GROMACS .gro file of C-alpha atoms in nm:
model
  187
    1UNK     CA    1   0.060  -1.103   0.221
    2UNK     CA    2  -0.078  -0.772   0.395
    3UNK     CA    3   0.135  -0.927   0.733
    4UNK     CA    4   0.450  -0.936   0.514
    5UNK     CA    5   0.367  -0.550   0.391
    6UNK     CA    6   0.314  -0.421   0.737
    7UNK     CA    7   0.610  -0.586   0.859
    8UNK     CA    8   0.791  -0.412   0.551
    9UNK     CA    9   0.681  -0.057   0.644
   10UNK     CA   10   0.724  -0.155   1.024
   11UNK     CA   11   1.094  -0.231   0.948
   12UNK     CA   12   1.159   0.110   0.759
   13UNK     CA   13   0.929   0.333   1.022
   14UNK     CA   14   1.065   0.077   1.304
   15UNK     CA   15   1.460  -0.058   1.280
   16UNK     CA   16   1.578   0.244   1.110
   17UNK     CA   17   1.517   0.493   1.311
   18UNK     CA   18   1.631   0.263   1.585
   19UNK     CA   19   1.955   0.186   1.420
   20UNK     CA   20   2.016   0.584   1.390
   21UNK     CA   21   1.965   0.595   1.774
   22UNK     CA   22   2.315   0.362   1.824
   23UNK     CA   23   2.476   0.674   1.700
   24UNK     CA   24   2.834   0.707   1.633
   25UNK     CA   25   2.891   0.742   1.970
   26UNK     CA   26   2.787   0.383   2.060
   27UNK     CA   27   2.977   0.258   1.786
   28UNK     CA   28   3.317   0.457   1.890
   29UNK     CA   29   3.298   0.323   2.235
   30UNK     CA   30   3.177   0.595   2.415
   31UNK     CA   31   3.003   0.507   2.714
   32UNK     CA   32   2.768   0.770   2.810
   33UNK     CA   33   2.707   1.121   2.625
   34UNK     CA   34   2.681   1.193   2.273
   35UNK     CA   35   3.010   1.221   2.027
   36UNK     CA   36   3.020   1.560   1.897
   37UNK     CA   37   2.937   1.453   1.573
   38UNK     CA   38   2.562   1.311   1.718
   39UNK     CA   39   2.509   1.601   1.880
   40UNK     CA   40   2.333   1.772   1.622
   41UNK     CA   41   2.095   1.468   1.563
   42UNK     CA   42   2.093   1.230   1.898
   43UNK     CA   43   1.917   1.347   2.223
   44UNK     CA   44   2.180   1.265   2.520
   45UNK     CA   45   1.951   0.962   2.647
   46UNK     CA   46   2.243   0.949   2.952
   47UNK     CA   47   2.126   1.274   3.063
   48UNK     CA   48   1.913   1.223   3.403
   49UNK     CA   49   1.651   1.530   3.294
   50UNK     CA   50   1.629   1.355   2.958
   51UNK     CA   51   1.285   1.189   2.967
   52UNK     CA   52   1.108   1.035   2.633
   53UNK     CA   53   0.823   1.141   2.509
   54UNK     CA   54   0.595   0.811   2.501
   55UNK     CA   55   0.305   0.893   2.311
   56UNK     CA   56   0.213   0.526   2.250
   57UNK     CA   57   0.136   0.490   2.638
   58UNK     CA   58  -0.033   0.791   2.611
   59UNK     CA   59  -0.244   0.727   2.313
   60UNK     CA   60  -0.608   0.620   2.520
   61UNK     CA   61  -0.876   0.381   2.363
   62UNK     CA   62  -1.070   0.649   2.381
   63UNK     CA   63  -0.912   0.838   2.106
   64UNK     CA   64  -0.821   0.544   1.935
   65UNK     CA   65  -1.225   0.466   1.921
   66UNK     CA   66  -1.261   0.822   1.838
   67UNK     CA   67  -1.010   0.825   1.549
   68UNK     CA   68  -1.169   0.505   1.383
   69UNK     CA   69  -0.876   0.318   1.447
   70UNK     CA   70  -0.772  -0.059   1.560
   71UNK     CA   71  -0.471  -0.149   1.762
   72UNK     CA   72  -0.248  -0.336   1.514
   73UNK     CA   73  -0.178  -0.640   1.539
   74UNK     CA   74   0.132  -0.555   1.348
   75UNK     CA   75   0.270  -0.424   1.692
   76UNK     CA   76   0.436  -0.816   1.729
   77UNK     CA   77   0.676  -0.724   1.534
   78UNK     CA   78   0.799  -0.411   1.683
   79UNK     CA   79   1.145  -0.400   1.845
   80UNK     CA   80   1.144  -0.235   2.201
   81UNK     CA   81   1.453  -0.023   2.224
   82UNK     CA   82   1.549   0.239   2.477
   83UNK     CA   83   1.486   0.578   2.303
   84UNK     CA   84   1.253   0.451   2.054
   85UNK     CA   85   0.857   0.416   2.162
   86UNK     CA   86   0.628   0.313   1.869
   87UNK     CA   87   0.256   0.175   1.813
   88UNK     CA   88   0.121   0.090   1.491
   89UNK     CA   89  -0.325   0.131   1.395
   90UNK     CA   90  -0.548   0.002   1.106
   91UNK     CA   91  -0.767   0.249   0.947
   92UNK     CA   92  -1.010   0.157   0.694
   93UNK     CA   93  -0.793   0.328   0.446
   94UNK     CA   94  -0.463   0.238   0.545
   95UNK     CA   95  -0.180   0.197   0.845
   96UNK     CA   96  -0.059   0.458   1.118
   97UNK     CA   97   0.229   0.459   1.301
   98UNK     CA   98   0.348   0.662   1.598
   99UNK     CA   99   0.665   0.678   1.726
  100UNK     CA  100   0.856   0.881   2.011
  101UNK     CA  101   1.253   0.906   1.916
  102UNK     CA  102   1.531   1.008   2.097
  103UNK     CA  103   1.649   1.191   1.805
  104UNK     CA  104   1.588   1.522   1.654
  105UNK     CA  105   1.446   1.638   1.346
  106UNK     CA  106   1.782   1.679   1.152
  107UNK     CA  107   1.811   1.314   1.181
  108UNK     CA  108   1.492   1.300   0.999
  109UNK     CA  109   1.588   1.553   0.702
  110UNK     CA  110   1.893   1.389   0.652
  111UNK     CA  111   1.771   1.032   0.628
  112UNK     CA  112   1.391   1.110   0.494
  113UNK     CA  113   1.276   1.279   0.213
  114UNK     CA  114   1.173   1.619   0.298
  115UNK     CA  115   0.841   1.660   0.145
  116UNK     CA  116   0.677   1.993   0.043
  117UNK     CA  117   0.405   2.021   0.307
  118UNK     CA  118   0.400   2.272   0.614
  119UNK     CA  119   0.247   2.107   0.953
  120UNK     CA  120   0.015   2.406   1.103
  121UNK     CA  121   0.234   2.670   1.334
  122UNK     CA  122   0.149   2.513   1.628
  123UNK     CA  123   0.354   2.188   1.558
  124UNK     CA  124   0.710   2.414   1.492
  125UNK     CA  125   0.994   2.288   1.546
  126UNK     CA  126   0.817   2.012   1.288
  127UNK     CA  127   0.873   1.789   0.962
  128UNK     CA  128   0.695   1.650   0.710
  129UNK     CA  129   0.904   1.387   0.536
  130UNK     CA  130   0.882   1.015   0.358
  131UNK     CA  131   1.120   0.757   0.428
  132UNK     CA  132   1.139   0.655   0.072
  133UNK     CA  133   0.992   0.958  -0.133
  134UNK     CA  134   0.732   0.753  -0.229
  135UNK     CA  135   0.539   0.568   0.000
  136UNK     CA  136   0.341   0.747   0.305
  137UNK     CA  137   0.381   1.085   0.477
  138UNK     CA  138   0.484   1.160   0.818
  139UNK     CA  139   0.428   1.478   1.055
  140UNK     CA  140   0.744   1.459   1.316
  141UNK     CA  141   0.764   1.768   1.579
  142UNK     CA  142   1.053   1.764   1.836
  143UNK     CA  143   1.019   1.863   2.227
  144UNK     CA  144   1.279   1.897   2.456
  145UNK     CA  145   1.157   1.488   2.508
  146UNK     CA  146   1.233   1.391   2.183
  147UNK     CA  147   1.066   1.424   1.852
  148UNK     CA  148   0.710   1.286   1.817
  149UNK     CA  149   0.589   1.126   1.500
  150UNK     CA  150   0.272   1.005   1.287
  151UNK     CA  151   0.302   0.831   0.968
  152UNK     CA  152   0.006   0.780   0.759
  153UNK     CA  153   0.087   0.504   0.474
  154UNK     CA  154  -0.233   0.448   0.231
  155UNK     CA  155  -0.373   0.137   0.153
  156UNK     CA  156  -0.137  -0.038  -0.085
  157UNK     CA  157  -0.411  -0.008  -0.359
  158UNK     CA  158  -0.415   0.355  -0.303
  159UNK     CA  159  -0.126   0.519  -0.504
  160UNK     CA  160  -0.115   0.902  -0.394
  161UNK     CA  161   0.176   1.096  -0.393
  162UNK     CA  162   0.341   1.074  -0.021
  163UNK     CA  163   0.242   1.514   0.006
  164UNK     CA  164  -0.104   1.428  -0.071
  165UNK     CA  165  -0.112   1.205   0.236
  166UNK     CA  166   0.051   1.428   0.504
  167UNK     CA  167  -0.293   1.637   0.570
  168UNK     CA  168  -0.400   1.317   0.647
  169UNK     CA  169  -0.153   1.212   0.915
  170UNK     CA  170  -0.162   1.534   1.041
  171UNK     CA  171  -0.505   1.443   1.118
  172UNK     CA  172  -0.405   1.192   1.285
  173UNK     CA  173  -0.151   1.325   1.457
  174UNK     CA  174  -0.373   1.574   1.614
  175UNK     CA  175  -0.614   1.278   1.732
  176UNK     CA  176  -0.343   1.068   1.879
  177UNK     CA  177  -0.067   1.319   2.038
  178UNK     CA  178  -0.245   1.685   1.989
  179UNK     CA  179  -0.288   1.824   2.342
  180UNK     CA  180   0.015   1.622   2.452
  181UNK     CA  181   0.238   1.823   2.237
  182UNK     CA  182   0.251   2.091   2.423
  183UNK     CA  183   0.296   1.853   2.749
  184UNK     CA  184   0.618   1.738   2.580
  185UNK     CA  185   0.700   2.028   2.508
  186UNK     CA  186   0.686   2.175   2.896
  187UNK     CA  187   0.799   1.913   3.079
   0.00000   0.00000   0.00000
């Protein structure tokens, strides 16, 4: 049952955002470049200095071990997609997921639910949103590579209100992609 759950919140953190990276473009024919109308959302993936930010590769055992984490082994069911790298961790207290996107935050505020909490200055350009308004928090910042996520989704016995989880996976955001930030950020 907890397999079917995970896969659940693996689909909506997962597929979606995957689904928004065809972009209109894609589906008007365009072969390479972004429609206009993506612009404002898509990173131009057919742009040779366009290089994702793939905080999953980066994410070491060492900070995984540090955070008090497991490797998932919810990652099966995660679709590999050009533009789209994600990872998924057990906690004791529920299930993280990281992505790196190939689209940009207004992608996010558009198709999330904007929640009121402020990610420290550091993280700006950043977003703290749920996909659903009512399950989980997630801390997204964008880089010139994309925008970085973390959601943190509580143990399904663990009803909190998705703001009161987003100091949370800020937490863990700052374990698993902190320092790196600013890598994406400069290169």
């Amino acid at each position: 049952m907890k397999e079917v759950g995970i896969f659940a919140r693996l689909f909506v953190f997962v597929v979606v955002p995957a689904l928004c990276l065809t972009g209109c473009a894609r589906l008007l024919g365009v072969p390479q470049g972004l429609a206009p109308e993506d612009e404002p959302y898509l990173f131009d993936r057919s742009d040779p200095d366009f290089h994702l930010a793939k905080p999953c590769e980066d994410i070491t055992d060492a900070q995984v071990q540090e955070a008090g984490l497991r490797r998932s082994d919810a990652d099966k069911y995660l679709v590999e997609k050009d533009g789209l790298d994600s990872c998924s961790f057990d906690a004791n207290e529920g299930s993280i997921l990281v992505n790196g996107a190939a689209f940009k935050l207004a992608r996010l505020e558009e198709d999330g639910v904007p929640l009121n909490y402020q990610p420290s200055p550091e993280k700006t350009p950043s977003l703290a949103y749920s996909q659903d308004g009512e399950t989980g928090c997630s801390i997204a910042a964008e880089t010139p590579r994309g925008t970085v996520e973390v959601l943190y989704i509580p143990t399904f016995g663990d009803r909190i209100d998705p703001a009161d989880a987003c100091p949370i996976a800020e937490t863990y955001f700052d374990l698993l992609i902190g320092e790196k930030l600013n890598e994406y950020r400069t290169n």
